[in-house]
Short mmCIF file of C-alpha atoms and ligand atoms in Angstrom, two decimals:
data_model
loop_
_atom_site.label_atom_id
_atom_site.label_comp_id
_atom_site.label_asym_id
_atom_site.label_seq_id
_atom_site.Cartn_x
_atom_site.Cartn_y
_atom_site.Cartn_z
CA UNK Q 112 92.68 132.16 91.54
CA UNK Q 113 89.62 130.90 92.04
CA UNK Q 114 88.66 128.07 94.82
CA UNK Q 115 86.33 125.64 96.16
CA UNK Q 116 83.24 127.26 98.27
CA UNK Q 117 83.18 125.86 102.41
CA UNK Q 118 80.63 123.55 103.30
CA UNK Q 119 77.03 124.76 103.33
CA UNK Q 120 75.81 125.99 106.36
CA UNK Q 121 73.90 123.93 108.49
CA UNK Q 122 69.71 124.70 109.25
CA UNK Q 123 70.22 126.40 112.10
CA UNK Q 124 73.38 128.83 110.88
CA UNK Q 125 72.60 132.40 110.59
CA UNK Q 126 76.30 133.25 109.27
CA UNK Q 127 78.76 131.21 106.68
CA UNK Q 128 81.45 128.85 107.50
CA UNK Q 129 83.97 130.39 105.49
CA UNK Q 130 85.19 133.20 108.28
CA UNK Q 131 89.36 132.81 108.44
CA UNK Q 132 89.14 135.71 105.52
CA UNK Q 133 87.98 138.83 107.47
CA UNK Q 134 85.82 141.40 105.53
CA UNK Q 135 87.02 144.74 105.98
CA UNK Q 136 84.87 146.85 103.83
CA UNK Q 137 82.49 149.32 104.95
CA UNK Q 138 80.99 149.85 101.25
CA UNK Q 139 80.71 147.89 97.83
CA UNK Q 140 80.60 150.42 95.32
CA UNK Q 141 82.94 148.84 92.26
CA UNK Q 142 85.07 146.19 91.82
CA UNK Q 143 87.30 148.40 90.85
CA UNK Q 144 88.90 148.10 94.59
CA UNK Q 145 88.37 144.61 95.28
CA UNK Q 146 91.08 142.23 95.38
CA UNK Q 147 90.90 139.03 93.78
CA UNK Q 148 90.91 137.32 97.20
CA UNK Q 149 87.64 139.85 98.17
CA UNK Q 150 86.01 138.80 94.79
CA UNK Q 151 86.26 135.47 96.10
CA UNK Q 152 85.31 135.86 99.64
CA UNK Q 153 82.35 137.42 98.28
CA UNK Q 154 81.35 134.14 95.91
CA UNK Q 155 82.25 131.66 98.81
CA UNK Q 156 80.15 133.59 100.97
CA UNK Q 157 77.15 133.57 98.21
CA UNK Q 158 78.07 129.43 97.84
CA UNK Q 159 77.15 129.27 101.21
CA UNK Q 160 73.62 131.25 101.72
CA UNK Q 161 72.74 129.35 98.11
CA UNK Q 162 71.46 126.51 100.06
CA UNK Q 163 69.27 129.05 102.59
CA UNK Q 164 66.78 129.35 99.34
CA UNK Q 165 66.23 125.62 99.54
CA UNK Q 166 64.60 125.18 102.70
CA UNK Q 167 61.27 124.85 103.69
CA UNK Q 168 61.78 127.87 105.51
CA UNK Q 169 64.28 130.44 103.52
CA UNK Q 170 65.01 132.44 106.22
CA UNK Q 171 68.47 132.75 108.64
CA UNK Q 172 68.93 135.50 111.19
CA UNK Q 173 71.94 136.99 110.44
CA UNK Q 174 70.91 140.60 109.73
CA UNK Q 175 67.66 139.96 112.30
CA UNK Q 176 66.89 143.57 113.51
CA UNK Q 177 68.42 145.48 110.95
CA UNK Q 178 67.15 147.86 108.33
CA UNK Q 179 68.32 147.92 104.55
CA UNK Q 180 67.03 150.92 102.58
CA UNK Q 181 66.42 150.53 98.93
CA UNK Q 182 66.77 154.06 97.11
CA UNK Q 183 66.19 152.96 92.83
CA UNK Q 184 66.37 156.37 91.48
CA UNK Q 185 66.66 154.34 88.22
CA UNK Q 186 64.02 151.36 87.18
CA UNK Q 187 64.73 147.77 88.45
CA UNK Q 188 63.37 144.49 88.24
CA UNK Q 189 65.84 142.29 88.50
CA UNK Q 190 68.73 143.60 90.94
CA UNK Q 191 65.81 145.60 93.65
CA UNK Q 192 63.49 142.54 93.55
CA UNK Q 193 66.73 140.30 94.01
CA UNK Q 194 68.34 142.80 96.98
CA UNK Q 195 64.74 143.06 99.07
CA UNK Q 196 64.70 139.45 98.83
CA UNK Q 197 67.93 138.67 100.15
CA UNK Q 198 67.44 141.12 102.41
CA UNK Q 199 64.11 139.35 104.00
CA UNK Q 200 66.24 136.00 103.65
CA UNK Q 201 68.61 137.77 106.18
CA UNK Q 202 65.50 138.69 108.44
CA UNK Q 203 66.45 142.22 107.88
CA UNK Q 204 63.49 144.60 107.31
CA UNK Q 205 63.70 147.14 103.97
CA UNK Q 206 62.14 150.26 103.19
CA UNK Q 207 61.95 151.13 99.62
CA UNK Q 208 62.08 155.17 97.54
CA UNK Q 209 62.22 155.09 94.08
CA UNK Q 210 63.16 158.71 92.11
CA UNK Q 211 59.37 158.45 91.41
CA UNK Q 212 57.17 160.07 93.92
CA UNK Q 213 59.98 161.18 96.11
CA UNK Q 214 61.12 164.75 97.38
CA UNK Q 215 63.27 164.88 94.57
CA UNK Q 216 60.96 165.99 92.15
CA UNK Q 217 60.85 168.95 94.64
CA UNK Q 218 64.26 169.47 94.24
CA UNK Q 219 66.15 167.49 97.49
CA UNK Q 220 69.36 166.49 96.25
CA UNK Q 221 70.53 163.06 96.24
CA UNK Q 222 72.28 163.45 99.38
CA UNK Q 223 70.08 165.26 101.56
CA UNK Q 224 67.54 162.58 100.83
CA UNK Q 225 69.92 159.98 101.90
CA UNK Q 226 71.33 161.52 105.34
CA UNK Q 227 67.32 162.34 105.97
CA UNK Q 228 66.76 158.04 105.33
CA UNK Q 229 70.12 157.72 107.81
CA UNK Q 230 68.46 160.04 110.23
CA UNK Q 231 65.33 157.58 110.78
CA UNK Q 232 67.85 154.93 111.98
CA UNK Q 233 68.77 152.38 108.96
CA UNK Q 234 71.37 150.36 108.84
CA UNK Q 235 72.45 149.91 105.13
CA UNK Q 236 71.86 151.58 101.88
CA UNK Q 237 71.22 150.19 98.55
CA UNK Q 238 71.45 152.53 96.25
CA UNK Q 239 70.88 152.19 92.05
CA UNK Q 240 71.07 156.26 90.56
CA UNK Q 241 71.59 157.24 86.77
CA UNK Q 242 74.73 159.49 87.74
CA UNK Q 243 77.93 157.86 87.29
CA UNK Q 244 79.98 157.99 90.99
CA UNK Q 245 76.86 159.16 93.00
CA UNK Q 246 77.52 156.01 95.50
CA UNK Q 247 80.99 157.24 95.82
CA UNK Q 248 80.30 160.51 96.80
CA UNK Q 249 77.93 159.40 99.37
CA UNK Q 250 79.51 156.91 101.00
CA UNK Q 251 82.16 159.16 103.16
CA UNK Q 252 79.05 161.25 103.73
CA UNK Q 253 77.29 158.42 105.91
CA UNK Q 254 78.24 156.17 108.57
CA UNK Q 255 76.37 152.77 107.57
CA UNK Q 256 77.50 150.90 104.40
CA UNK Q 257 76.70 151.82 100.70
CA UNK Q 258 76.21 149.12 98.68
CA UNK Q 259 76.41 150.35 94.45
CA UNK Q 260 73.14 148.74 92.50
CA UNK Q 261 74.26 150.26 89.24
CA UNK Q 262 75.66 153.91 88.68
CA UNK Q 263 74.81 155.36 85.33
CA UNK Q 264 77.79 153.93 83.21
CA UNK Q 265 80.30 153.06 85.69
CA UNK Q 266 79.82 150.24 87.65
CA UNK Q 267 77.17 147.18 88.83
CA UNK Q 268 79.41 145.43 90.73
CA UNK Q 269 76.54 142.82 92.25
CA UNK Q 270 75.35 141.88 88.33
CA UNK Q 271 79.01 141.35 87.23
CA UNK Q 272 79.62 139.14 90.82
CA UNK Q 273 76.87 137.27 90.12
CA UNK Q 274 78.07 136.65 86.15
CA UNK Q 275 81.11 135.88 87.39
CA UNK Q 276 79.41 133.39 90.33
CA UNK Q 277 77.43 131.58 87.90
CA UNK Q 278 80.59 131.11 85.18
CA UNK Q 279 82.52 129.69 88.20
CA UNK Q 280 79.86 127.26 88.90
CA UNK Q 281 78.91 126.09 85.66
CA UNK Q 282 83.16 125.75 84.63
CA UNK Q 283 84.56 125.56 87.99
CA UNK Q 284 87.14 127.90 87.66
CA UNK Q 285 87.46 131.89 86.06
CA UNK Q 286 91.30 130.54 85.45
CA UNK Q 287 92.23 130.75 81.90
CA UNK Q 288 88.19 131.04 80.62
CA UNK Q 289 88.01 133.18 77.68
CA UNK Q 290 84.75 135.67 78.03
CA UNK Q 291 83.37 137.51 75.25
CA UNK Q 292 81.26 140.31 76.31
CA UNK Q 293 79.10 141.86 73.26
CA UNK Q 294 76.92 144.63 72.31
CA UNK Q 295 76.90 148.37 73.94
CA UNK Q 296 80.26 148.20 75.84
CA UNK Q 297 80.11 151.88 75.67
CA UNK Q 298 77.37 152.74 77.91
CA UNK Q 299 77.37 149.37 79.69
CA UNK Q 300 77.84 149.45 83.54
CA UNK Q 301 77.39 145.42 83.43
CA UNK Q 302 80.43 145.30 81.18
CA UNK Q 303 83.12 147.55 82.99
CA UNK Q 304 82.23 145.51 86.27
CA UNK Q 305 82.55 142.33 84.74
CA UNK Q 306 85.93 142.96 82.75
CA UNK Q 307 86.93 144.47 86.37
CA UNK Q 308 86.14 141.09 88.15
CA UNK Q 309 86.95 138.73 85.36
CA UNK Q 310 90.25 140.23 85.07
CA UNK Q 311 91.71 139.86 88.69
CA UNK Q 312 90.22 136.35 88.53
CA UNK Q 313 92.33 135.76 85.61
CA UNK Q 314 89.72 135.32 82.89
CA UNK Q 315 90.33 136.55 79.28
CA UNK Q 316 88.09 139.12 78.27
CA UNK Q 317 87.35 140.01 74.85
CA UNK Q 318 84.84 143.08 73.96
CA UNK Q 319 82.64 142.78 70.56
CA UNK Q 320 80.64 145.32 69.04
CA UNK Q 321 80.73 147.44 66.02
CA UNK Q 322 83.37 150.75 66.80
CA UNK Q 323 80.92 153.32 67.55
CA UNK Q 324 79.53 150.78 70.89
CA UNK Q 325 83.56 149.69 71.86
CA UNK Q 326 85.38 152.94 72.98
CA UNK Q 327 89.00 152.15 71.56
CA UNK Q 328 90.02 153.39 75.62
CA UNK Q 329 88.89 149.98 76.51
CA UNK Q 330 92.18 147.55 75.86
CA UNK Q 331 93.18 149.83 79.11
CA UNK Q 332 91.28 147.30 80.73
CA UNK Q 333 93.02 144.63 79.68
CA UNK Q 334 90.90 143.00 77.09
CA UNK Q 335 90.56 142.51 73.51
CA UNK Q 336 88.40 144.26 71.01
CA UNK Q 337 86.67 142.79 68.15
CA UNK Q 338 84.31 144.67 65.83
CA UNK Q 339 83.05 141.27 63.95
CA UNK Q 340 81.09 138.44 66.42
CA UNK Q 341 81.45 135.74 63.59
CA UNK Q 342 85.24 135.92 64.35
CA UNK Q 343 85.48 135.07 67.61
CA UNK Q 344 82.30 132.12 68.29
CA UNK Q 345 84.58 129.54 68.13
CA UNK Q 346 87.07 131.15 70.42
CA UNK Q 347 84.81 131.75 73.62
CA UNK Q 348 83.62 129.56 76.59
CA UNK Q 349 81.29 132.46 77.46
CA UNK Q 350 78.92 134.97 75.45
CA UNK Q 351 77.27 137.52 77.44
CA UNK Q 352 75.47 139.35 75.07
CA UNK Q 353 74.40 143.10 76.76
CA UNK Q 354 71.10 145.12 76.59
CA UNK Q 355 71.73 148.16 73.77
CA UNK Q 356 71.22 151.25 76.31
CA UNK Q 357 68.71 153.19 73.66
CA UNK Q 358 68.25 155.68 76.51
CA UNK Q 359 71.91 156.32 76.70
CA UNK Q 360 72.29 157.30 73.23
CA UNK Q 361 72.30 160.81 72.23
CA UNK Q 362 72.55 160.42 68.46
CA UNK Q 363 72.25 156.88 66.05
CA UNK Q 364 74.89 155.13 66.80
CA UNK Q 365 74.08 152.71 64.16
CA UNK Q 366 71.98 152.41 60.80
CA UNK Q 367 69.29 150.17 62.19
CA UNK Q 368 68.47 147.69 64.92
CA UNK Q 369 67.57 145.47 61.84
CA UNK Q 370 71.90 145.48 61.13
CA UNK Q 371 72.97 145.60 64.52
CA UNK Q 372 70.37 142.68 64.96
CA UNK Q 373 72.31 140.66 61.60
CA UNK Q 374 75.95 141.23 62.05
CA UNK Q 375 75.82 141.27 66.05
CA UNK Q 376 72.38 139.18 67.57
CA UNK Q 377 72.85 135.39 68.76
CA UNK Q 378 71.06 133.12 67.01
CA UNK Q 379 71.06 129.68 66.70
CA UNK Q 380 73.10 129.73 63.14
CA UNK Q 381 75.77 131.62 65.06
CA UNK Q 382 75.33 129.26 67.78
CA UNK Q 383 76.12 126.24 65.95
CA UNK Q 384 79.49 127.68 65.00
CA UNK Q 385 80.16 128.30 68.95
CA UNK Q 386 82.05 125.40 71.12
CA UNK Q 387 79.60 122.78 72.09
CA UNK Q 388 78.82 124.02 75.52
CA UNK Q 389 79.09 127.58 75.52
CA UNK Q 390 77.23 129.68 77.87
CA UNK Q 391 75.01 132.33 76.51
CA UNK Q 392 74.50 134.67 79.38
CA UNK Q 393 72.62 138.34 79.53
CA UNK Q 394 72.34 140.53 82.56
CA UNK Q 395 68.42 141.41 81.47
CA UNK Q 396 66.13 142.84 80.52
CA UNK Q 397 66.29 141.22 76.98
CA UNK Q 398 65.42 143.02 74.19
CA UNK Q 399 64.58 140.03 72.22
CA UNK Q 400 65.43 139.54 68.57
CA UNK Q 401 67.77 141.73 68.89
CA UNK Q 402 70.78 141.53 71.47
CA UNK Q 403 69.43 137.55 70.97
CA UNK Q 404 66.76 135.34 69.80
CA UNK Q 405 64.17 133.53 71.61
CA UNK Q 406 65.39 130.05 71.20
CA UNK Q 407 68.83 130.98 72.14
CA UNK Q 408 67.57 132.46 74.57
CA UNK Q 409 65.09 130.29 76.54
CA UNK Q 410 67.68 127.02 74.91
CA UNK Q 411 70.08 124.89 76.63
CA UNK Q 412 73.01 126.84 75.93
CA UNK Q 413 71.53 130.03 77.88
CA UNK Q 414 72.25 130.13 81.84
CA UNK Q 415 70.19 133.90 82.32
CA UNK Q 416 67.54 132.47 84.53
CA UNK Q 417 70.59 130.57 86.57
CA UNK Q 418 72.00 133.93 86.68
CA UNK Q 419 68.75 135.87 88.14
CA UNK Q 420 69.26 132.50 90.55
CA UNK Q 421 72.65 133.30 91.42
CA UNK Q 422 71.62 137.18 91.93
CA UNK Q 423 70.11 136.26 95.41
CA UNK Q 424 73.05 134.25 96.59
CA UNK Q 425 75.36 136.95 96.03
CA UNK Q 426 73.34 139.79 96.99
CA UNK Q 427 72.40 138.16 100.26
CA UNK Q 428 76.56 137.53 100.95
CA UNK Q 429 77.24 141.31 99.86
CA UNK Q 430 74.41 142.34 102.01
CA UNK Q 431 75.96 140.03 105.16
CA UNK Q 432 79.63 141.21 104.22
CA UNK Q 433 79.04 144.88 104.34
CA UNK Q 434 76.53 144.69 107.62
CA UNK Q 435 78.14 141.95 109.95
CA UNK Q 436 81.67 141.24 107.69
CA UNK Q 437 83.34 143.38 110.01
CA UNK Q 438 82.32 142.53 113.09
N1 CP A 614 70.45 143.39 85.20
C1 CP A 614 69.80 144.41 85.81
O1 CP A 614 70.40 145.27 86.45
O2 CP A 614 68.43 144.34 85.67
P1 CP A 614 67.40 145.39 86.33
O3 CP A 614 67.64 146.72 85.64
O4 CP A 614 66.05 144.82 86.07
O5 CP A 614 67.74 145.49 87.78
#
């Protein structure tokens, strides 16, 4: 399913050679939609801009004159660092609102405050919110593309793309790769994108947590469940171990962090039972010594920081797609 990237573009390319697939989409809020072959357009296109953040001068002018607007109604590091970055990469300009400080504390709804940021003449949105669907009820509501940063528990399509981008590059292929994801599948955005995308890339998926994290409604998907991580280390090429979403609980939903830690944390006794060179990904933040330990986590095994890498990549080939794609 999967392929080989184009050739790299050249210094002076402001868009990527691999153009015979043509993007259609005005919005990227889930994999959910995508096809296998968009999946893919969208990691060739990321191959591509990877060697823009090499240069002397990281810059191309493909989005030169445009304006992406960053609405976090939710905290970010990682993905609104990552998405104003690629968008300055682009030459595009940003403007930023957080949920913090904005007219919504004065009651403006979610959608007035985004057809008021249309209004003043921007050209895409980026938008990470705490309610699950709110980018797909905006995004018949304006005219320039919605790209989803993470929705509450649905979907982060751009952290499971870039999971996805750096398993392909460290393996070569999704083809056949067995994936275990682990932890808080329950409230985890990061894992319903990722079994989304590894799925029509024809990855195995399985899920591992204790019952009251894996929602029994999950084998829908198309993965397995295990409740024991023991049972399946030597089964996996990949571990992405996932953030426990303490803010998403409304009642203990185990004994202790101590016991989750013990019967579900990677460490580097459960490591040495793993194949020899497993990846140990996490989408971050890290919570660590519990989702995982610090030398599994900073060791050779782990391939986070390549991920954050691979975050700009891809967000700066979603950002190109939705904008110019089309044209
Ligand atoms: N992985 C992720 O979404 O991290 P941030 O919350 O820091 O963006």
């Amino acid at each position: 399913m999967t392929k080989k990237a184009s050739s790299s573009s050249k210094e002076t390319d402001s868009k990527p050679d691999n153009d015979k697939f043509v993007w259609t989409r005005k919005d990227l809020v889930g994999l959910d939609e995508l096809s296998a072959e968009e999946i893919v357009h969208i990691l060739d296109t990321a191959q591509s801009f990877q060697e823009v953040s090499t240069r002397s001068i990281k810059k191309v002018p493909a989005l030169r004159g445009k304006v992406v607007a960053l609405l976090f109604f939710e905290d970010s590091t990682r993905t609104r660092m990552s998405f104003e970055l690629a968008a300055s990469r682009l030459s595009a300009d940003t403007v930023f609102l957080s949920g913090k400080g904005s007219s919504t504390s004065k009651g403006e709804t979610t959608l007035d405050t985004v057809r008021n940021v249309e209004a003043m003449g921007v050209d895409a949105f980026v938008i990470r919110h705490s309610q699950s669907g709110a980018p797909h009820l905006l995004q018949d509501k304006v005219n320039v593309p919605i790209i989803n940063a993470g929705d509450g528990q649905h979907e982060h399509p751009t952290q499971a793309l870039l999971d996805i981008f750096t398993i392909r590059q460290k393996l070569g292929t999704l083809e056949g790769v067995r994936v275990a994801i682990v932890g808080d599948i329950a409230h985890s955005r990061v894992a319903r994108s990722n079994i989304l995308g590894l799925k029509k890339l024809g990855a195995e998926v399985v899920v591992v947590g204790p019952p009251t994290l894996v929602p029994s409604t999950i084998t829908a998907m198309g993965c397995e469940v295990s409740n024991s991580l023991d049972d399946i280390l030597d089964q996996v090429d990949v571990i992405n171990m996932l953030r426990i979403q303490f803010e998403r609980f409304a009642s203990n939903l185990f004994p202790s962090v101590r016991e989750y830690s013990s019967l579900f944390g990677m460490n580097s006794k459960r490591l040495a039972k793993c194949r020899k060179n497993v990846l140990i990904m996490h989408p971050g933040p890290i919570n660590r010594g519990v989702e995982l330990t610090s030398d599994v986590a900073d060791g050779p095994n782990s391939c986070i920081l390549q991920q954050v890498t691979n975050g700009l990549a891809v967000r700066m080939a979603v950002l190109y797609l939705v904008s110019r794609g089309r044209e």
